[in-house]
Coordinates of C-alpha atoms in Angstrom, one line a residue:
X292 CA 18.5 -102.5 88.7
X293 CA 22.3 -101.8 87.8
X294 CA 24.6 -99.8 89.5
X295 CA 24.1 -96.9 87.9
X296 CA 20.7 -96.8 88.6
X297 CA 20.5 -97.9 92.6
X298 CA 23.5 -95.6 93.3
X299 CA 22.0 -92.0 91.3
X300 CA 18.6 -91.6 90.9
X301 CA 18.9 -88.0 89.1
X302 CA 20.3 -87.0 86.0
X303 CA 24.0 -87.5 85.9
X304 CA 26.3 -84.2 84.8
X305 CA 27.0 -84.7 81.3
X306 CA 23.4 -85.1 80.8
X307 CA 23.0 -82.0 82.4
X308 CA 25.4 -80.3 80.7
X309 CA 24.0 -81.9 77.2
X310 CA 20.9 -80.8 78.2
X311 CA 22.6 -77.0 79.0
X312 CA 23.8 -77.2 75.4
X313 CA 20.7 -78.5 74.0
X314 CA 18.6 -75.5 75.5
X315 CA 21.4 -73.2 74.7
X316 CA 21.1 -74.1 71.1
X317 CA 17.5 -73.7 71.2
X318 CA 17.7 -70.4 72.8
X319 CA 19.7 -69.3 70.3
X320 CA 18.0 -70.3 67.4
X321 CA 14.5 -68.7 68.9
X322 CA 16.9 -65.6 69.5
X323 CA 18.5 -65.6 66.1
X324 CA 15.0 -66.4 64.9
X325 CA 13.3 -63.3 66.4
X326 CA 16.5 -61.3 65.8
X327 CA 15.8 -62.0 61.8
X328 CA 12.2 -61.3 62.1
X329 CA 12.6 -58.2 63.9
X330 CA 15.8 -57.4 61.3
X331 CA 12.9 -57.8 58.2
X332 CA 10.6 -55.5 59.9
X333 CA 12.9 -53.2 60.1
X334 CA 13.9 -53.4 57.0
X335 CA 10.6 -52.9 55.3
X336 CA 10.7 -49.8 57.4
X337 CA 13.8 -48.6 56.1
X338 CA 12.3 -49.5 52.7
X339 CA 9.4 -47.9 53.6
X340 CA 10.9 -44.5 54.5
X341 CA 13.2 -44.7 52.0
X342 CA 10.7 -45.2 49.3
X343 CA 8.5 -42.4 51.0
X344 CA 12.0 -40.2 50.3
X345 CA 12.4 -41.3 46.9
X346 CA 8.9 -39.9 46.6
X347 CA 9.4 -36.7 48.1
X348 CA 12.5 -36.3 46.2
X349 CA 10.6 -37.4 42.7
X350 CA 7.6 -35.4 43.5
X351 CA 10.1 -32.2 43.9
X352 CA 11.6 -33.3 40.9
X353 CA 8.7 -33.2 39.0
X354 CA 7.5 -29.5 40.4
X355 CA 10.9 -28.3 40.1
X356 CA 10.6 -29.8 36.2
X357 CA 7.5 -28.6 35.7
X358 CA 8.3 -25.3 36.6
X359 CA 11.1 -25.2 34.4
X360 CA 9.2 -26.3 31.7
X361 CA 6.6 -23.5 32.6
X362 CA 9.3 -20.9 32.4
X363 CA 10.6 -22.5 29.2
X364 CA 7.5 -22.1 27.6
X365 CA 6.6 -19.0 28.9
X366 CA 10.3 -17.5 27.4
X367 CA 9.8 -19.7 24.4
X368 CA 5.8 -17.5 23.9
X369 CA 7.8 -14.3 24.6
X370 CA 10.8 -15.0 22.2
X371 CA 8.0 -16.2 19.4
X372 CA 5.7 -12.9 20.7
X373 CA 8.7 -10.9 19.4
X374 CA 9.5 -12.3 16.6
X375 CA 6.6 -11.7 15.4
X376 CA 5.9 -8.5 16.3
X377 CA 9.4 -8.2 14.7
X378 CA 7.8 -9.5 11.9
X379 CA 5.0 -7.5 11.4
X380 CA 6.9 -4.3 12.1
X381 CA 9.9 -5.5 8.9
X382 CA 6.6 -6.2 7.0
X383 CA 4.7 -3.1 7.6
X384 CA 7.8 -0.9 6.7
X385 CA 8.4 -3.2 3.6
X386 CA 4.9 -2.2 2.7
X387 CA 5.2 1.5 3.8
X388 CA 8.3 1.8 1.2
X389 CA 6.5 -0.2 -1.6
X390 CA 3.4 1.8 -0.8
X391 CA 5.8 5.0 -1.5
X392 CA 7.7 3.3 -4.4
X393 CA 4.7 3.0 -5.8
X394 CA 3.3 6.1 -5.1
X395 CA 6.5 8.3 -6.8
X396 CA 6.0 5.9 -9.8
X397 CA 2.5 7.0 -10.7
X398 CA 3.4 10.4 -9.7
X399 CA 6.6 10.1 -12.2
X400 CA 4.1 8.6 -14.9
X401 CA 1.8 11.3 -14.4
X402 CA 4.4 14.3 -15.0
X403 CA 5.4 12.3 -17.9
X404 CA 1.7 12.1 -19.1
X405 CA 1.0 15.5 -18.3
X406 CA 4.4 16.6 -20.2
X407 CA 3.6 14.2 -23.2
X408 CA 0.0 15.7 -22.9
X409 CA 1.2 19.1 -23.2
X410 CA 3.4 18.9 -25.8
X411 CA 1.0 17.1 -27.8
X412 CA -1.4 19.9 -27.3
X413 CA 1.6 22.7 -28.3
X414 CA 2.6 20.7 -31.2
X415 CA -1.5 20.6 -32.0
X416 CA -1.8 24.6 -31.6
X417 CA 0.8 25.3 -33.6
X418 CA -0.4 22.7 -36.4
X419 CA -3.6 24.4 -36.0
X420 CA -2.0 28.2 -35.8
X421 CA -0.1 27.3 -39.1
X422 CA -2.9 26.0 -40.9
X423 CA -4.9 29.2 -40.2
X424 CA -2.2 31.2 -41.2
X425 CA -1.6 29.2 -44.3
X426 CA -5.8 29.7 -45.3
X427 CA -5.6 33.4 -44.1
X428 CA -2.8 33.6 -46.6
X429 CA -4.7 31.7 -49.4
X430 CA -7.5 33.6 -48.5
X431 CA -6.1 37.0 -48.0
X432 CA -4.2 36.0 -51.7
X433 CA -7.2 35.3 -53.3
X434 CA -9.3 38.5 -52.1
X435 CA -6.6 40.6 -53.2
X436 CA -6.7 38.7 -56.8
X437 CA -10.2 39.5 -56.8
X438 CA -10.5 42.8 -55.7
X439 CA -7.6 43.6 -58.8
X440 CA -9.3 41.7 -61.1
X441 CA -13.1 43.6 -59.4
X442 CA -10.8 47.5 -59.6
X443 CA -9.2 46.6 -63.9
X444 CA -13.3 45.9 -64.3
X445 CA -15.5 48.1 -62.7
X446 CA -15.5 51.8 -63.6
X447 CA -14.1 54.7 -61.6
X448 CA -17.8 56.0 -60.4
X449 CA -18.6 52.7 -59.1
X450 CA -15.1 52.0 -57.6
X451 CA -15.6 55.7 -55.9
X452 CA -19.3 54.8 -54.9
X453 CA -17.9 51.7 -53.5
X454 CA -15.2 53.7 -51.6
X455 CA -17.8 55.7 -49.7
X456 CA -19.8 52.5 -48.8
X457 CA -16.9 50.9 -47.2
X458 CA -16.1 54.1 -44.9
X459 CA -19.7 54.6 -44.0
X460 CA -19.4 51.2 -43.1
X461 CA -16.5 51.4 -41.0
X462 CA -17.7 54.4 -39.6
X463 CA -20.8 52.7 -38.9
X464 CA -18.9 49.6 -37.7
X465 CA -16.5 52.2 -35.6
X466 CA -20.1 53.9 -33.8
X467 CA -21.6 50.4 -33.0
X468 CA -18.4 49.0 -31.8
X469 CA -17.7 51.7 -29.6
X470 CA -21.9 51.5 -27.9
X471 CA -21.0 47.6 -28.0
X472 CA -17.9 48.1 -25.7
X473 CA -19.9 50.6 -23.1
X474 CA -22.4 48.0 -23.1
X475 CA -20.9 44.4 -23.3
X476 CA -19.0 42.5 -20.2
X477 CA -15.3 42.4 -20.1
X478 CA -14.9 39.1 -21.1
X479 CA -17.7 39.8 -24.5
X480 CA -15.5 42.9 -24.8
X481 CA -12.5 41.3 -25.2
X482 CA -13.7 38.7 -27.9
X483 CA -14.5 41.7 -29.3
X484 CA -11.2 43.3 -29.6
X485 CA -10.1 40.5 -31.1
X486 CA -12.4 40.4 -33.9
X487 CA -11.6 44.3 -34.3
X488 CA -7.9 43.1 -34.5
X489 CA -8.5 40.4 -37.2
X490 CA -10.5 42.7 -39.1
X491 CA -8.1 45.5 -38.8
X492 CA -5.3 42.4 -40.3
X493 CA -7.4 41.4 -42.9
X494 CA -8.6 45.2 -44.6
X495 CA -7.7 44.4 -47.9
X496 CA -10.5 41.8 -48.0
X497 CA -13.2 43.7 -46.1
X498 CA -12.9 46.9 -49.1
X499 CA -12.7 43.9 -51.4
X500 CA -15.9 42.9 -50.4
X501 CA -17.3 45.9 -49.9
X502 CA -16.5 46.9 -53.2
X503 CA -18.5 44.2 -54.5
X504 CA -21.3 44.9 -52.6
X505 CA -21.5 48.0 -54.2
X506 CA -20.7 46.9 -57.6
X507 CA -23.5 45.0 -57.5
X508 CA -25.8 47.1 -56.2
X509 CA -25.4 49.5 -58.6
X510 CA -25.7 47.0 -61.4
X511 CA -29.0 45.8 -59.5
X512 CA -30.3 49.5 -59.1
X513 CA -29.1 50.2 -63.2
X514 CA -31.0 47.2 -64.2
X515 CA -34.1 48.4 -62.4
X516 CA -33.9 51.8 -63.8
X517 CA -33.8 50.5 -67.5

């Protein structure tokens, strides 16, 4: 044995101390060890909650963006809801006022029918007033020629015969006329008025014709004698 040995058997202070150290370092490498471990687990915590808060604050996000997007489309329906009704109101009045436009037009075009109608008709009546003037004329002209030529002709007993024919006539005419009007409807009556009237216009041709009725009478009832 040496020296060292037969005068200490136990460790000598520097290996104590360099066994202090050793176990110190160890120590603190478990400690720093644990210390990290227990550093990650707290930080997935942290992670954890703050992830969970992210959530929370996404998730209000979302509601609070989904409920402005509801409100947007319920003012966007509203806004389009009134302009349409908008809409259909301009286009019912535009519709109302072509619906009267075109109501004064065919009223317009029927006054001017109805004018254009009328004058035709006046223009007509007094075509058709002038024409029967013009052959009451021709005819009244010709009557007279014949009942001048009929009077140079025919001799004064006959002409005088004739004469008396035509008042009995008119008297007769005058009698049945008057038991007519007692008898007939106003409106009858008044038709005949006006026949009375154009009678009354046209003499000249009535005695014209009456005078040849008699004229040939009598030459019928002188043939029949001989």
């Amino acid at each position: 044995m040496t020296q060292r040995d037969s005068n200490h058997s136990g460790p000598t202070p520097e290996e104590l101390r360099a066994q202090v150290e050793h176990t110190r370092d160890e120590v603190g490498r478990t400690i720093e060890s644990l210390a990290a471990k227990a550093d990650v687990q707290a930080r997935v915590q942290d992670q954890a909650a703050a992830v969970k808060e992210q959530a929370a604050v996404v998730k209000d996000q979302v509601a609070d963006k989904a409920s402005a997007a509801k409100d947007e489309v319920a003012d966007k329906a509203a806004v389009v809801k009134d302009q349409v009704a908008d809409k259909a109101a301009v286009v019912k009045d535009q519709v109302t006022d072509k619906a009267a436009v075109v109501k004064d037009q065919v009223a317009d075009k029927a006054a001017v029918v109805k004018d254009q109608v009328t004058d035709k008709a006046a223009v007509v009546k007094d075509q058709v007033a002038d024409k029967a003037v013009q052959v009451g004329d021709q005819l009244r002209d010709r009557t007279d020629q014949a009942a001048r030529l009929l009077k140079d002709k025919t001799p004064a007993p006959v002409l005088d015969t004739a004469a008396g024919a035509a008042a009995r006539v008119r008297d007769t005419a005058s009698r049945v006329g008057r038991f007519a009007a007692d008898q007939t409807p106003q409106p009858l009556s008044d038709k005949a008025g006006q026949f009375a009237t154009t009678a009354r216009n046209n003499r000249a041709p009535l005695i014209a014709a009456g005078l040849v009725l008699a004229a040939y009478l009598l030459i019928r009832n002188g043939g029949r004698s001989k």
